[in-house]
Tab-separated table of C-alpha atoms in Angstrom:
chain	number	residue	atom	x	y	z
A	14	MET	CA	15.753	-1.704	-19.986
A	15	LYS	CA	17.595	-4.469	-18.204
A	16	LYS	CA	15.285	-6.527	-16.028
A	17	ARG	CA	16.343	-6.375	-12.391
A	18	THR	CA	15.703	-8.881	-9.674
A	19	MET	CA	15.028	-7.939	-6.079
A	20	ALA	CA	18.442	-9.271	-5.055
A	21	THR	CA	20.402	-7.316	-7.665
A	22	SER	CA	18.405	-4.164	-7.017
A	23	LEU	CA	19.100	-4.238	-3.316
A	24	ALA	CA	22.676	-5.461	-3.511
A	25	GLY	CA	24.921	-3.518	-1.199
A	26	HIS	CA	22.091	-1.564	0.381
A	27	SER	CA	20.798	-3.459	3.354
A	28	PRO	CA	22.318	-6.911	3.930
A	29	THR	CA	20.284	-7.678	7.046
A	30	LEU	CA	17.011	-6.780	5.388
A	31	ILE	CA	17.920	-8.668	2.223
A	32	ARG	CA	18.840	-11.771	4.228
A	33	SER	CA	15.547	-11.507	6.078
A	34	ILE	CA	13.534	-11.189	2.872
A	35	GLU	CA	15.527	-13.895	1.091
A	36	ARG	CA	14.973	-16.300	4.011
A	37	ARG	CA	11.248	-15.763	3.744
A	38	LEU	CA	11.277	-15.963	-0.031
A	39	PHE	CA	13.175	-19.234	0.226
A	40	LEU	CA	10.565	-20.553	2.617
A	41	LYS	CA	7.757	-19.240	0.462
A	42	GLN	CA	9.240	-20.727	-2.678
A	43	GLY	CA	9.827	-23.995	-0.869
A	44	LEU	CA	6.212	-24.029	0.166
A	45	SER	CA	5.191	-23.131	-3.366
A	46	LEU	CA	6.991	-26.252	-4.567
A	47	GLY	CA	4.394	-28.177	-2.608
A	48	ALA	CA	1.682	-26.460	-4.574
A	49	LEU	CA	3.449	-27.224	-7.844
A	50	ALA	CA	3.819	-30.874	-6.843
A	51	LEU	CA	0.079	-31.017	-6.310
A	52	LEU	CA	-0.353	-29.602	-9.777
A	53	SER	CA	1.676	-32.241	-11.619
A	54	GLY	CA	-0.370	-33.310	-14.579
A	55	CYS	CA	-2.343	-30.088	-14.590
A	56	GLU	CA	-1.952	-27.461	-17.252
A	57	LEU	CA	-1.143	-24.096	-15.678
A	58	THR	CA	-3.894	-21.921	-17.057
A	59	ASP	CA	-6.397	-19.416	-15.744
A	60	ASP	CA	-8.610	-22.396	-14.967
A	61	GLN	CA	-10.733	-21.638	-11.895
A	62	GLY	CA	-9.755	-24.856	-10.136
A	63	VAL	CA	-6.042	-24.216	-10.555
A	64	GLN	CA	-6.443	-20.617	-9.485
A	65	SER	CA	-8.382	-21.640	-6.376
A	66	LEU	CA	-5.724	-24.184	-5.450
A	67	LEU	CA	-2.902	-21.678	-5.900
A	68	MET	CA	-4.836	-19.074	-3.924
A	69	GLY	CA	-5.315	-21.629	-1.146
A	70	MET	CA	-1.568	-22.299	-1.047
A	71	SER	CA	-0.876	-18.572	-0.994
A	72	ARG	CA	-3.219	-18.126	1.976
A	73	TRP	CA	-1.410	-20.974	3.725
A	74	ASN	CA	1.878	-19.189	3.007
A	75	ASP	CA	0.347	-16.076	4.578
A	76	ARG	CA	-0.346	-17.981	7.763
A	77	VAL	CA	3.229	-19.316	7.894
A	78	GLN	CA	4.605	-15.815	7.324
A	79	GLY	CA	2.305	-14.568	10.076
A	80	TRP	CA	3.727	-17.147	12.487
A	81	LEU	CA	7.278	-16.112	11.548
A	82	PHE	CA	6.574	-12.400	11.967
A	83	ASN	CA	8.396	-10.946	14.967
A	84	PRO	CA	6.358	-7.969	16.218
A	85	ASN	CA	9.363	-6.637	18.139
A	86	LYS	CA	11.901	-6.745	15.303
A	87	LEU	CA	12.511	-3.324	13.794
A	88	ALA	CA	13.284	-2.560	10.159
A	89	PRO	CA	16.540	-0.626	9.610
A	90	GLU	CA	16.371	3.161	9.848
A	91	TYR	CA	18.707	5.520	7.975
A	92	PRO	CA	20.250	8.994	8.269
A	93	GLU	CA	18.824	11.934	6.328
A	94	SER	CA	21.838	11.723	4.000
A	95	ALA	CA	20.617	8.336	2.746
A	96	ILE	CA	17.251	9.640	1.504
A	97	THR	CA	16.664	8.880	-2.180
A	98	GLN	CA	16.354	12.001	-4.350
A	99	PRO	CA	14.009	12.152	-6.131
A	100	PHE	CA	11.799	9.562	-4.484
A	101	PRO	CA	10.099	7.479	-7.217
A	102	PHE	CA	6.401	7.750	-7.979
A	103	ASN	CA	4.638	4.441	-8.553
A	104	ALA	CA	0.983	3.558	-9.102
A	105	TYR	CA	-1.246	1.738	-11.565
A	106	TYR	CA	-1.832	5.123	-13.259
A	107	GLY	CA	0.339	8.005	-14.441
A	108	GLU	CA	1.583	10.825	-12.251
A	109	ASP	CA	-0.719	13.286	-14.053
A	110	GLU	CA	-3.719	11.124	-13.084
A	111	VAL	CA	-3.070	11.203	-9.341
A	112	ARG	CA	-6.358	11.731	-7.482
A	113	LEU	CA	-6.669	15.102	-5.784
A	114	VAL	CA	-8.376	14.843	-2.392
A	115	ASP	CA	-9.937	17.990	-0.921
A	116	GLY	CA	-8.287	18.356	2.479
A	117	ALA	CA	-10.876	20.847	3.725
A	118	SER	CA	-13.799	18.440	3.376
A	119	TYR	CA	-11.832	15.247	4.001
A	120	LYS	CA	-13.030	12.850	6.697
A	121	LEU	CA	-11.489	9.484	7.490
A	122	GLU	CA	-14.327	6.959	7.760
A	123	LEU	CA	-14.137	4.060	10.243
A	124	SER	CA	-16.171	0.854	10.293
A	125	GLY	CA	-16.296	-2.716	11.548
A	126	LEU	CA	-14.920	-3.744	14.926
A	127	ILE	CA	-14.209	-0.193	16.120
A	128	ARG	CA	-15.894	1.330	19.175
A	129	GLU	CA	-15.609	5.043	18.249
A	130	LYS	CA	-16.601	5.340	14.598
A	131	LYS	CA	-16.685	9.133	14.487
A	132	PRO	CA	-15.038	10.282	11.203
A	133	TRP	CA	-11.753	12.156	11.622
A	134	THR	CA	-10.955	15.466	9.933
A	135	LEU	CA	-7.404	16.347	8.908
A	136	PRO	CA	-6.909	18.986	11.653
A	137	GLU	CA	-7.925	16.362	14.217
A	138	LEU	CA	-5.482	13.857	12.738
A	139	TYR	CA	-2.673	16.415	12.523
A	140	ALA	CA	-3.189	17.219	16.213
A	141	LEU	CA	-2.287	13.670	17.282
A	142	PRO	CA	1.248	12.994	18.622
A	143	GLN	CA	3.549	12.535	15.632
A	144	THR	CA	6.754	10.624	15.035
A	145	SER	CA	9.106	10.277	12.045
A	146	GLN	CA	11.004	7.468	10.385
A	147	ILE	CA	13.566	7.238	7.575
A	148	THR	CA	13.131	3.786	6.127
A	149	ARG	CA	13.469	1.819	2.928
A	150	HIS	CA	10.452	1.314	0.692
A	151	ILE	CA	10.897	-1.971	-1.186
A	152	CYS	CA	8.828	-2.457	-4.321
A	153	ILE	CA	7.829	-5.888	-5.579
A	154	GLU	CA	8.900	-4.659	-9.041
A	155	GLY	CA	12.540	-4.893	-7.943
A	156	TRP	CA	13.543	-1.400	-6.851
A	157	SER	CA	13.855	0.287	-3.491
A	158	ALA	CA	14.151	3.851	-2.192
A	159	ILE	CA	14.686	5.500	1.175
A	160	GLY	CA	12.281	8.196	2.331
A	161	LYS	CA	11.217	10.113	5.415
A	162	TRP	CA	7.631	9.828	6.590
A	163	SER	CA	5.947	11.387	9.624
A	164	GLY	CA	2.669	10.650	11.304
A	165	VAL	CA	0.945	8.953	14.186
A	166	ARG	CA	1.806	5.444	15.339
A	167	PHE	CA	-0.996	3.321	13.946
A	168	SER	CA	-1.170	1.343	17.205
A	169	ASP	CA	-1.831	4.608	19.084
A	170	PHE	CA	-4.547	5.554	16.616
A	171	LEU	CA	-6.166	2.122	16.891
A	172	ALA	CA	-6.156	2.418	20.693
A	173	ARG	CA	-7.676	5.903	20.470
A	174	ILE	CA	-10.603	4.759	18.283
A	175	GLY	CA	-11.224	1.653	20.344
A	176	ALA	CA	-10.356	-0.834	17.602
A	177	ASP	CA	-10.686	-4.489	18.558
A	178	THR	CA	-7.000	-5.409	18.420
A	179	THR	CA	-7.851	-9.092	18.879
A	180	ALA	CA	-9.430	-9.009	15.379
A	181	LYS	CA	-7.448	-10.489	12.509
A	182	TYR	CA	-7.519	-7.871	9.773
A	183	ILE	CA	-7.404	-4.154	9.062
A	184	GLY	CA	-8.634	-3.031	5.655
A	185	PHE	CA	-8.142	0.195	3.697
A	186	GLU	CA	-10.154	1.884	0.960
A	187	CYS	CA	-8.416	4.633	-0.978
A	188	ALA	CA	-9.417	7.615	-3.093
A	189	ASP	CA	-7.807	6.034	-6.162
A	190	ASP	CA	-10.065	2.943	-5.699
A	191	TYR	CA	-7.139	0.882	-4.442
A	192	THR	CA	-7.878	-1.547	-1.624
A	193	THR	CA	-5.611	-3.591	0.602
A	194	SER	CA	-5.560	-5.152	4.054
A	195	ILE	CA	-3.013	-6.162	6.673
A	196	ASP	CA	-2.687	-8.433	9.681
A	197	MET	CA	-3.219	-7.051	13.190
A	198	PRO	CA	0.349	-7.797	14.448
A	199	THR	CA	1.770	-5.631	11.634
A	200	ALA	CA	-0.794	-2.922	12.366
A	201	LEU	CA	0.448	-2.847	15.967
A	202	HIS	CA	4.153	-2.895	15.008
A	203	PRO	CA	5.932	0.190	16.409
A	204	GLN	CA	7.147	1.288	12.961
A	205	THR	CA	3.721	1.139	11.335
A	206	LEU	CA	2.697	4.777	10.945
A	207	LEU	CA	-0.372	6.560	9.643
A	208	THR	CA	1.612	9.266	7.868
A	209	PHE	CA	0.647	12.813	6.901
A	210	ARG	CA	4.052	14.169	5.902
A	211	PHE	CA	6.788	13.200	3.483
A	212	ALA	CA	10.239	14.824	3.738
A	213	ASP	CA	8.867	17.136	6.457
A	214	GLN	CA	6.182	18.529	4.120
A	215	ILE	CA	2.463	17.747	3.999
A	216	LEU	CA	2.191	14.627	1.826
A	217	PRO	CA	2.106	15.782	-1.778
A	218	PRO	CA	-0.701	14.250	-3.880
A	219	LYS	CA	1.701	11.943	-5.729
A	220	TYR	CA	2.853	10.382	-2.463
A	221	GLY	CA	-0.648	9.857	-1.109
A	222	PHE	CA	-2.275	13.025	0.293
A	223	PRO	CA	-3.945	13.152	2.731
A	224	MET	CA	-2.491	10.031	4.322
A	225	LYS	CA	-0.492	6.930	3.631
A	226	LEU	CA	0.020	3.909	5.840
A	227	ARG	CA	3.753	3.346	6.066
A	228	MET	CA	5.022	-0.125	6.993
A	229	PRO	CA	8.765	-0.690	6.488
A	230	THR	CA	8.187	-4.366	7.281
A	231	LYS	CA	6.078	-4.882	4.162
A	232	LEU	CA	6.482	-4.510	0.403
A	233	GLY	CA	5.393	-1.225	-1.140
A	234	PHE	CA	2.068	-2.364	-2.588
A	235	LYS	CA	0.892	-3.118	0.964
A	236	ASN	CA	1.376	0.579	1.908
A	237	PRO	CA	-1.895	2.267	0.815
A	238	LYS	CA	-2.011	5.933	-0.243
A	239	HIS	CA	-4.945	8.402	-0.267
A	240	ILE	CA	-6.670	6.432	2.528
A	241	MET	CA	-10.353	7.308	2.797
A	242	SER	CA	-11.603	4.592	5.140
A	243	VAL	CA	-10.269	2.041	7.586
A	244	PHE	CA	-12.086	-1.025	8.863
A	245	VAL	CA	-11.357	-3.792	11.338
A	246	SER	CA	-12.697	-7.283	10.695
A	247	ASN	CA	-12.273	-10.984	11.316
A	248	GLU	CA	-13.248	-11.735	7.698
A	249	TYR	CA	-10.384	-11.884	5.208
A	250	PRO	CA	-10.762	-8.737	3.069
A	251	GLY	CA	-7.984	-9.332	0.513
A	252	GLY	CA	-7.102	-6.360	-1.648
A	253	TYR	CA	-6.721	-5.405	-5.293
A	254	TRP	CA	-3.333	-6.967	-6.038
A	255	GLU	CA	-3.811	-9.695	-3.450
A	256	ASP	CA	-6.969	-10.806	-5.273
A	257	GLN	CA	-4.903	-11.011	-8.486
A	258	GLY	CA	-2.640	-13.574	-6.813
A	259	TYR	CA	0.034	-11.483	-5.113
A	260	ASN	CA	1.041	-12.774	-1.710
A	261	TRP	CA	-1.184	-11.127	0.914
A	262	PHE	CA	1.287	-11.010	3.823
A	263	SER	CA	4.231	-9.741	1.705
A	264	GLY	CA	6.366	-8.815	4.665
A	265	SER	CA	9.135	-9.833	6.985
B	30	MET	CA	14.820	42.017	-26.850
B	31	LYS	CA	16.259	40.609	-30.070
B	32	PRO	CA	14.036	38.280	-32.155
B	33	LEU	CA	16.331	35.314	-31.559
B	34	GLU	CA	16.262	35.870	-27.780
B	35	ALA	CA	12.481	36.214	-27.873
B	36	ILE	CA	12.149	32.904	-29.741
B	37	ALA	CA	14.495	31.184	-27.293
B	38	LEU	CA	12.567	32.564	-24.302
B	39	ALA	CA	9.249	31.488	-25.807
B	40	ALA	CA	10.624	28.000	-26.449
B	41	ILE	CA	11.837	27.718	-22.830
B	42	LEU	CA	8.473	28.897	-21.501
B	43	VAL	CA	6.544	26.450	-23.703
B	44	ALA	CA	8.830	23.561	-22.711
B	45	GLY	CA	8.470	24.507	-19.043
B	46	THR	CA	4.687	24.702	-19.281
B	47	ASP	CA	4.537	21.315	-21.009
B	48	ALA	CA	6.721	19.756	-18.324
B	49	TRP	CA	4.542	21.290	-15.615
B	50	ALA	CA	1.347	20.092	-17.310
B	51	ALA	CA	2.717	16.566	-17.673
B	52	ASP	CA	3.379	16.308	-13.934
B	53	THR	CA	0.320	18.134	-12.678
B	54	PRO	CA	-1.969	15.668	-10.928
B	55	GLY	CA	-5.719	15.556	-11.209
B	56	LYS	CA	-6.252	14.663	-14.868
B	57	PRO	CA	-9.263	12.324	-15.204
B	58	MET	CA	-8.127	8.724	-15.336
B	59	LYS	CA	-8.717	6.946	-18.642
B	60	MET	CA	-10.322	3.781	-17.346
B	61	ASP	CA	-10.022	1.809	-20.595
B	62	GLU	CA	-6.249	2.351	-20.851
B	63	PRO	CA	-3.800	-0.372	-19.783
B	64	MET	CA	-2.445	-0.049	-16.253
B	65	HIS	CA	0.961	1.462	-15.589
B	66	GLY	CA	3.687	-0.409	-13.718
B	67	GLU	CA	5.010	-3.932	-13.838
B	68	MET	CA	2.563	-5.700	-11.512
B	69	LYS	CA	-0.204	-5.958	-14.079
B	70	LYS	CA	-1.088	-8.655	-16.583
B	71	GLY	CA	-1.270	-7.413	-20.172
B	72	SER	CA	-5.056	-7.362	-20.262
B	73	MET	CA	-5.550	-5.273	-17.105
B	74	LYS	CA	-7.142	-1.851	-17.490
B	75	LYS	CA	-7.085	1.071	-15.050
B	76	GLY	CA	-10.872	0.808	-14.675
B	77	ASP	CA	-10.546	-2.744	-13.332
B	78	VAL	CA	-9.455	-1.329	-9.960
B	79	LYS	CA	-12.643	0.736	-9.602
B	80	LYS	CA	-14.832	-2.250	-10.534
B	81	ALA	CA	-13.011	-4.432	-8.020
B	82	ALA	CA	-13.368	-1.771	-5.301
B	83	LYS	CA	-17.138	-1.553	-5.835
B	84	LYS	CA	-17.472	-5.341	-5.736
B	85	LYS	CA	-15.418	-5.541	-2.559
B	86	GLU	CA	-17.443	-2.772	-0.921
B	87	ARG	CA	-20.673	-4.679	-1.723
B	88	GLU	CA	-19.204	-7.838	-0.220
B	89	MET	CA	-17.627	-6.302	2.882
B	90	LYS	CA	-20.332	-3.796	3.897
B	91	PRO	CA	-22.841	-6.342	5.294
B	92	ILE	CA	-20.024	-8.265	6.974
B	93	LEU	CA	-18.691	-5.149	8.707
B	94	GLU	CA	-22.198	-4.090	9.763
B	95	ARG	CA	-22.886	-7.554	11.172
B	96	GLU	CA	-19.583	-7.598	13.039
B	97	ALA	CA	-20.157	-4.085	14.415
B	98	ALA	CA	-23.662	-4.998	15.556
B	99	GLY	CA	-22.361	-8.166	17.206
B	100	ALA	CA	-19.630	-6.232	18.999
B	101	ALA	CA	-22.129	-3.628	20.232
B	102	LYS	CA	-24.253	-6.344	21.867
B	103	LYS	CA	-21.314	-7.631	23.923
């Protein structure tokens, strides 16, 4: 199969979004040149020292991207006619291995800098005020797709549970063992939703039942599915792919 | 039903069942198999994610408890 780049995959779809991502990629790559300059004379291996240095540069890039993030800038939204059919499935496992979560016994666990740590059942979550968005999911692998998600604004949920919104990080643990974390400004962004529905139906298992955090301002791997617990912390929690060297911020 | 029609119907049903089975979620994950997708390195196995999650939970749990306790005192 022909290898696609992000630019060719998105060509003609969303010029504003592409420009925004390309500007940040340019900046990121420019910053990465600094890291490469520091490495002149070093052999690029899995050597711990090299890895630590690159990870340090990546964390610095995260901070720069955090400074550039505009919490009031909205990602493009689309009409129902633009929804991608069928919406792609993507995970580190096959579609037949998707974890099945029992909705009847499910409870969302909360920890860290949160005042009300009472676990939430699905009926309680479904009873919260809901909103919908039709936005583009952009995968780091070079494809994108438009889908419709519905759920509660994450900022509203954080306010309801008494989360310390001056803290730096929000982390997620998922039923498929996936972990990730995001910055507080993105968590409070108006388009960041804790979603329970996809295409007006309860989230099917392959799209993340019982809930998925949807952030159109970030790449797909930052949008966790099958969320089992949420925590708020000032300690950098990283995440599975982030700990393998993928850029933690990964957003616009 | 003619034999040929019966064979055709059986073939359709078998193909349909196979397709359904292939897409039905919930099959136990084979942890020692390579990961799907393009984000992985060649050596990564599906079970690596579970190991990493357990390690992270061990690391983060005391931090979160300490932070929560500190916040409660304020």
